[in-house]
Amino acid sequence: MNLPELGAFLRTRRDRVRPAEVGLPQGPRRRVPGLRREEVAQLAGLSADYYTELERGSAKNGVQPSAQTLAALARALRLNGDERDHLFRLAERPVPPSAHGPSAHVQPALLGLLDRLSNTPARIITDLHETLVENDLARNLLGKSPAHRGPAASFVYRWFTDPQTRERYPVEDHPHHSRVFVADLQAAAARRGRDAEVQKMIAALRRRSQEFAALWDTHDVAVRRMDHKKIVHPTLGVIELDCYNLLSEDGRQRLLWFTAPPGSRGAEQLELLSVIGTQDLSVTEGTAPEKLPAAESRSPR
């Protein structure tokens, strides 16, 4: 691992990101045009001390950034695809696929939009419904994303294999969501062609879920772009919201956000989410990078 080069690369990328690009105030006392180290650490969910060690390029404390940490840094620093790949190579980590999986490189256009959705729950997911990044309100609404690899990283997979996943939605709505998820997955599978990941997931679902197999054999297909949802919140009760999806150009990533008509009960409940926080929330509609080691734990926000 080329720690000095890795540190220098991170430092130059940090200097190029303007605070406004990541939703931070410019501030009158800012001495540099780019981000501060502690700001990068906060955006990436790392401790400031750990990130500082990375930039210093020192091996004395055994700094070994994981693929999860590198993916978080790539998002925080708004790296393009080539820069993201270079970061992984400097750290001597396998370069992950750019379009899917927990370490996927989030498309900058979607990430820029997510930064501006500070007053509504929003997240970026793959076409297999793996969560890549989300804002605080999405965590408050849907709960902390679990750490999974393989097919279980997909919320659709867990919907048909883990009954607890459905607890966030009223029982009477389950058949509707099942149909929508399968139709959307049909579109993703066709788009990906002979993609080994999606074929493995479909085969596993057919074995484990009779409901999925029956719906899959209908060959219904429809990309999910909008839906009306009832979400069972442990504190606020049932929240009725509209869910919208904005797809990337290649269709492999999408920005998903929740909203409600002004003056509605759903709008009032959304306003309460930021006050309530994330206590007692466990079921989610996606996945996030696995838990960071102690040295890389999230600093308070």
Short mmCIF file of C-alpha atoms in Angstrom, two decimals:
data_model
loop_
_atom_site.label_atom_id
_atom_site.label_comp_id
_atom_site.label_asym_id
_atom_site.label_seq_id
_atom_site.Cartn_x
_atom_site.Cartn_y
_atom_site.Cartn_z
CA MET A 1 0.00 0.00 0.00
CA ASN A 2 1.41 3.35 -1.07
CA LEU A 3 0.38 5.38 1.97
CA PRO A 4 2.31 8.57 1.09
CA GLU A 5 0.75 8.69 -2.40
CA LEU A 6 -2.66 7.85 -0.95
CA GLY A 7 -2.37 10.69 1.54
CA ALA A 8 -1.22 13.17 -1.09
CA PHE A 9 -4.07 12.19 -3.39
CA LEU A 10 -6.68 12.64 -0.66
CA ARG A 11 -5.22 16.02 0.26
CA THR A 12 -5.33 17.35 -3.31
CA ARG A 13 -8.91 16.10 -3.81
CA ARG A 14 -10.00 17.70 -0.54
CA ASP A 15 -8.58 21.03 -1.65
CA ARG A 16 -10.71 20.94 -4.80
CA VAL A 17 -14.11 20.42 -3.17
CA ARG A 18 -15.93 23.62 -2.29
CA PRO A 19 -18.08 23.56 0.87
CA ALA A 20 -21.20 24.58 -1.05
CA GLU A 21 -20.86 21.47 -3.25
CA VAL A 22 -21.45 19.23 -0.23
CA GLY A 23 -24.01 21.39 1.54
CA LEU A 24 -21.65 23.10 3.99
CA PRO A 25 -21.58 26.87 4.68
CA GLN A 26 -18.66 28.84 3.28
CA GLY A 27 -18.12 30.79 6.51
CA PRO A 28 -16.15 34.05 6.91
CA ARG A 29 -13.23 32.46 8.78
CA ARG A 30 -12.39 29.74 6.27
CA ARG A 31 -8.71 30.04 5.38
CA VAL A 32 -8.71 27.51 2.54
CA PRO A 33 -11.13 27.24 -0.42
CA GLY A 34 -11.55 23.48 -0.03
CA LEU A 35 -12.79 21.28 2.78
CA ARG A 36 -11.22 20.91 6.21
CA ARG A 37 -10.03 17.48 7.30
CA GLU A 38 -12.71 17.19 9.95
CA GLU A 39 -15.37 18.01 7.35
CA VAL A 40 -14.21 15.20 5.07
CA ALA A 41 -14.18 12.86 8.06
CA GLN A 42 -17.73 13.84 8.98
CA LEU A 43 -19.01 13.41 5.42
CA ALA A 44 -17.38 9.98 5.18
CA GLY A 45 -18.48 8.81 8.63
CA LEU A 46 -14.91 8.54 9.98
CA SER A 47 -13.21 9.94 13.02
CA ALA A 48 -11.18 13.10 12.38
CA ASP A 49 -8.07 11.47 13.86
CA TYR A 50 -8.32 8.47 11.56
CA TYR A 51 -8.73 10.61 8.46
CA THR A 52 -5.80 12.79 9.51
CA GLU A 53 -3.60 9.69 9.73
CA LEU A 54 -4.68 8.71 6.22
CA GLU A 55 -3.71 12.09 4.80
CA ARG A 56 -0.39 12.04 6.60
CA GLY A 57 0.39 8.75 4.90
CA SER A 58 1.87 7.30 8.04
CA ALA A 59 1.96 3.56 8.69
CA LYS A 60 2.98 3.86 12.34
CA ASN A 61 -0.57 3.35 13.61
CA GLY A 62 -1.36 0.52 11.23
CA VAL A 63 -3.71 2.51 9.00
CA GLN A 64 -5.30 0.08 6.54
CA PRO A 65 -8.44 1.61 4.98
CA SER A 66 -11.11 -0.91 4.07
CA ALA A 67 -13.02 -0.97 0.78
CA GLN A 68 -15.99 0.42 2.69
CA THR A 69 -13.92 3.36 3.96
CA LEU A 70 -12.51 4.07 0.50
CA ALA A 71 -16.01 4.07 -1.03
CA ALA A 72 -17.18 6.52 1.66
CA LEU A 73 -14.21 8.81 0.96
CA ALA A 74 -14.87 8.69 -2.78
CA ARG A 75 -18.42 9.88 -2.15
CA ALA A 76 -17.38 12.55 0.33
CA LEU A 77 -14.74 13.95 -2.02
CA ARG A 78 -16.99 13.73 -5.11
CA LEU A 79 -14.45 11.63 -7.01
CA ASN A 80 -15.25 10.69 -10.58
CA GLY A 81 -14.96 7.08 -11.74
CA ASP A 82 -11.27 7.27 -12.70
CA GLU A 83 -10.36 9.00 -9.44
CA ARG A 84 -12.31 6.46 -7.41
CA ASP A 85 -10.51 3.57 -9.13
CA HIS A 86 -7.15 5.28 -8.55
CA LEU A 87 -7.93 5.65 -4.84
CA PHE A 88 -8.63 1.92 -4.55
CA ARG A 89 -5.46 1.02 -6.42
CA LEU A 90 -3.32 3.24 -4.20
CA ALA A 91 -4.78 1.42 -1.20
CA GLU A 92 -4.18 -1.94 -2.94
CA ARG A 93 -7.84 -2.86 -2.74
CA PRO A 94 -9.83 -4.54 -5.55
CA VAL A 95 -11.63 -1.94 -7.60
CA PRO A 96 -15.36 -2.61 -7.06
CA PRO A 97 -17.97 -2.55 -9.82
CA SER A 98 -19.08 1.00 -10.49
CA ALA A 99 -22.79 0.36 -10.84
CA HIS A 100 -23.91 -1.81 -7.95
CA GLY A 101 -23.08 -3.28 -4.57
CA PRO A 102 -22.38 -1.68 -1.16
CA SER A 103 -19.07 -0.23 -2.43
CA ALA A 104 -20.52 1.12 -5.67
CA HIS A 105 -19.44 4.54 -6.84
CA VAL A 106 -22.47 6.80 -6.54
CA GLN A 107 -23.11 8.77 -9.69
CA PRO A 108 -22.18 12.42 -8.99
CA ALA A 109 -25.36 13.88 -10.48
CA LEU A 110 -27.55 11.85 -8.12
CA LEU A 111 -25.29 12.62 -5.18
CA GLY A 112 -25.53 16.33 -5.89
CA LEU A 113 -29.32 16.14 -5.83
CA LEU A 114 -29.30 14.13 -2.61
CA ASP A 115 -27.27 16.88 -0.94
CA ARG A 116 -30.05 19.34 -1.71
CA LEU A 117 -32.82 17.20 -0.26
CA SER A 118 -32.22 18.16 3.35
CA ASN A 119 -35.89 18.40 4.32
CA THR A 120 -37.15 15.10 2.93
CA PRO A 121 -36.11 11.45 3.44
CA ALA A 122 -33.95 10.42 0.49
CA ARG A 123 -31.45 7.76 -0.47
CA ILE A 124 -29.60 6.48 -3.52
CA ILE A 125 -30.08 2.81 -4.32
CA THR A 126 -29.06 0.40 -7.06
CA ASP A 127 -31.48 -1.29 -9.45
CA LEU A 128 -31.31 -4.29 -7.10
CA HIS A 129 -32.42 -2.07 -4.21
CA GLU A 130 -29.10 -1.93 -2.38
CA THR A 131 -28.71 1.34 -0.49
CA LEU A 132 -25.52 3.22 -1.37
CA VAL A 133 -25.99 6.45 0.59
CA GLU A 134 -28.87 8.14 2.43
CA ASN A 135 -29.63 11.23 4.47
CA ASP A 136 -30.53 11.40 8.15
CA LEU A 137 -34.26 11.70 7.54
CA ALA A 138 -34.26 8.47 5.52
CA ARG A 139 -32.63 6.71 8.45
CA ASN A 140 -35.17 8.29 10.81
CA LEU A 141 -38.04 7.09 8.62
CA LEU A 142 -36.86 3.62 7.60
CA GLY A 143 -34.34 2.73 10.28
CA LYS A 144 -30.64 2.08 10.23
CA SER A 145 -29.60 0.09 7.20
CA PRO A 146 -28.32 -3.42 8.02
CA ALA A 147 -24.92 -4.62 6.88
CA HIS A 148 -25.22 -7.42 4.34
CA ARG A 149 -23.21 -8.80 1.45
CA GLY A 150 -24.30 -10.86 -1.51
CA PRO A 151 -28.00 -11.26 -2.39
CA ALA A 152 -29.08 -10.25 1.13
CA ALA A 153 -27.75 -6.75 0.45
CA SER A 154 -30.89 -6.26 -1.64
CA PHE A 155 -34.05 -5.16 0.10
CA VAL A 156 -36.06 -7.08 -2.52
CA TYR A 157 -34.24 -10.28 -1.60
CA ARG A 158 -34.89 -9.73 2.09
CA TRP A 159 -38.54 -8.88 1.38
CA PHE A 160 -39.13 -12.42 0.16
CA THR A 161 -36.79 -14.26 2.56
CA ASP A 162 -36.92 -12.41 5.89
CA PRO A 163 -40.39 -11.81 7.39
CA GLN A 164 -39.07 -9.09 9.69
CA THR A 165 -38.35 -6.92 6.65
CA ARG A 166 -42.09 -6.56 6.01
CA GLU A 167 -42.91 -5.25 9.49
CA ARG A 168 -42.42 -1.66 8.31
CA TYR A 169 -45.43 -1.98 5.98
CA PRO A 170 -49.11 -2.79 6.72
CA VAL A 171 -49.97 -6.44 6.04
CA GLU A 172 -52.71 -5.50 3.59
CA ASP A 173 -50.13 -3.71 1.42
CA HIS A 174 -47.70 -6.65 1.19
CA PRO A 175 -49.15 -8.18 -2.02
CA HIS A 176 -48.92 -4.83 -3.81
CA HIS A 177 -45.28 -4.32 -2.81
CA SER A 178 -44.41 -7.89 -3.80
CA ARG A 179 -45.81 -7.34 -7.30
CA VAL A 180 -44.06 -4.00 -7.69
CA PHE A 181 -40.69 -5.35 -6.53
CA VAL A 182 -40.82 -8.35 -8.87
CA ALA A 183 -41.87 -6.29 -11.89
CA ASP A 184 -39.05 -3.83 -11.19
CA LEU A 185 -36.55 -6.68 -10.80
CA GLN A 186 -37.68 -8.11 -14.15
CA ALA A 187 -36.70 -4.81 -15.78
CA ALA A 188 -33.33 -4.75 -13.98
CA ALA A 189 -32.56 -8.34 -15.00
CA ALA A 190 -33.33 -7.61 -18.65
CA ARG A 191 -31.21 -4.45 -18.54
CA ARG A 192 -28.24 -6.33 -17.09
CA GLY A 193 -28.48 -9.26 -19.48
CA ARG A 194 -26.44 -12.26 -18.32
CA ASP A 195 -25.17 -10.49 -15.20
CA ALA A 196 -24.03 -13.21 -12.77
CA GLU A 197 -25.06 -11.24 -9.68
CA VAL A 198 -28.69 -10.81 -10.64
CA GLN A 199 -28.99 -14.36 -12.00
CA LYS A 200 -27.70 -15.75 -8.70
CA MET A 201 -30.17 -13.60 -6.79
CA ILE A 202 -33.14 -14.69 -8.90
CA ALA A 203 -32.22 -18.37 -8.62
CA ALA A 204 -31.95 -18.08 -4.83
CA LEU A 205 -35.30 -16.29 -4.60
CA ARG A 206 -37.05 -18.92 -6.71
CA ARG A 207 -35.74 -21.63 -4.38
CA ARG A 208 -36.64 -19.85 -1.16
CA SER A 209 -39.94 -18.13 -1.93
CA GLN A 210 -42.98 -19.68 -3.63
CA GLU A 211 -44.55 -16.22 -3.74
CA PHE A 212 -41.59 -14.82 -5.66
CA ALA A 213 -41.49 -17.77 -8.06
CA ALA A 214 -45.20 -17.40 -8.87
CA LEU A 215 -44.88 -13.66 -9.47
CA TRP A 216 -41.72 -14.07 -11.53
CA ASP A 217 -43.45 -16.53 -13.83
CA THR A 218 -46.11 -13.92 -14.69
CA HIS A 219 -43.35 -11.99 -16.52
CA ASP A 220 -44.92 -8.68 -15.50
CA VAL A 221 -42.40 -5.88 -15.93
CA ALA A 222 -42.54 -2.23 -14.83
CA VAL A 223 -39.79 0.09 -13.64
CA ARG A 224 -40.83 1.63 -10.33
CA ARG A 225 -40.92 5.40 -10.72
CA MET A 226 -43.62 6.44 -8.28
CA ASP A 227 -45.65 4.75 -5.56
CA HIS A 228 -47.91 5.68 -2.65
CA LYS A 229 -46.74 4.04 0.56
CA LYS A 230 -47.89 3.52 4.09
CA ILE A 231 -44.94 3.15 6.46
CA VAL A 232 -45.39 1.86 9.99
CA HIS A 233 -43.20 4.03 12.19
CA PRO A 234 -42.66 2.76 15.77
CA THR A 235 -43.29 6.21 17.27
CA LEU A 236 -45.40 8.15 14.77
CA GLY A 237 -47.63 5.29 13.66
CA VAL A 238 -48.69 4.86 10.04
CA ILE A 239 -47.25 7.55 7.76
CA GLU A 240 -48.74 7.94 4.26
CA LEU A 241 -46.22 9.25 1.77
CA ASP A 242 -45.56 9.48 -1.95
CA CYS A 243 -42.34 7.78 -3.04
CA TYR A 244 -40.59 9.02 -6.18
CA ASN A 245 -37.64 7.59 -8.12
CA LEU A 246 -35.25 9.43 -10.42
CA LEU A 247 -33.20 6.98 -12.48
CA SER A 248 -29.65 7.49 -13.69
CA GLU A 249 -29.07 7.47 -17.44
CA ASP A 250 -28.04 3.79 -17.45
CA GLY A 251 -30.85 2.83 -15.07
CA ARG A 252 -28.55 1.13 -12.58
CA GLN A 253 -28.86 3.71 -9.83
CA ARG A 254 -31.79 5.80 -8.68
CA LEU A 255 -32.50 8.62 -6.27
CA LEU A 256 -35.49 7.71 -4.11
CA TRP A 257 -37.27 10.28 -1.95
CA PHE A 258 -40.45 10.55 0.14
CA THR A 259 -42.82 13.50 0.34
CA ALA A 260 -46.39 14.38 1.30
CA PRO A 261 -48.84 17.11 0.24
CA PRO A 262 -48.46 20.36 2.26
CA GLY A 263 -50.79 20.50 5.22
CA SER A 264 -51.41 16.75 5.25
CA ARG A 265 -50.87 14.53 8.27
CA GLY A 266 -47.99 12.90 6.42
CA ALA A 267 -46.28 16.28 6.02
CA GLU A 268 -46.66 16.96 9.73
CA GLN A 269 -45.20 13.56 10.58
CA LEU A 270 -42.22 14.19 8.31
CA GLU A 271 -41.50 17.39 10.22
CA LEU A 272 -41.38 15.38 13.44
CA LEU A 273 -38.83 12.90 12.10
CA SER A 274 -35.86 15.20 12.60
CA VAL A 275 -36.88 15.66 16.25
CA ILE A 276 -37.48 12.01 17.02
CA GLY A 277 -34.20 10.72 15.61
CA THR A 278 -33.38 7.09 14.93
CA GLN A 279 -34.22 5.38 18.22
CA ASP A 280 -35.89 1.99 18.00
CA LEU A 281 -35.62 1.85 14.21
CA SER A 282 -34.38 -1.45 12.87
CA VAL A 283 -36.15 -2.43 9.62
CA THR A 284 -35.08 -0.77 6.41
CA GLU A 285 -35.61 -0.72 2.67
CA GLY A 286 -31.99 -1.03 1.66
CA THR A 287 -28.51 -1.72 2.85
CA ALA A 288 -25.44 0.27 3.75
CA PRO A 289 -21.74 -0.41 4.12
CA GLU A 290 -20.85 -2.73 6.95
CA LYS A 291 -20.00 -1.38 10.38
CA LEU A 292 -16.69 0.43 10.55
CA PRO A 293 -13.87 -0.79 12.75
CA ALA A 294 -13.37 1.05 16.02
CA ALA A 295 -10.58 3.16 14.53
CA GLU A 296 -12.95 4.28 11.78
CA SER A 297 -16.07 4.88 13.87
CA ARG A 298 -18.41 7.67 12.95
CA SER A 299 -17.74 11.00 14.58
CA PRO A 300 -20.73 12.86 16.10
CA ARG A 301 -22.77 14.91 13.67
#
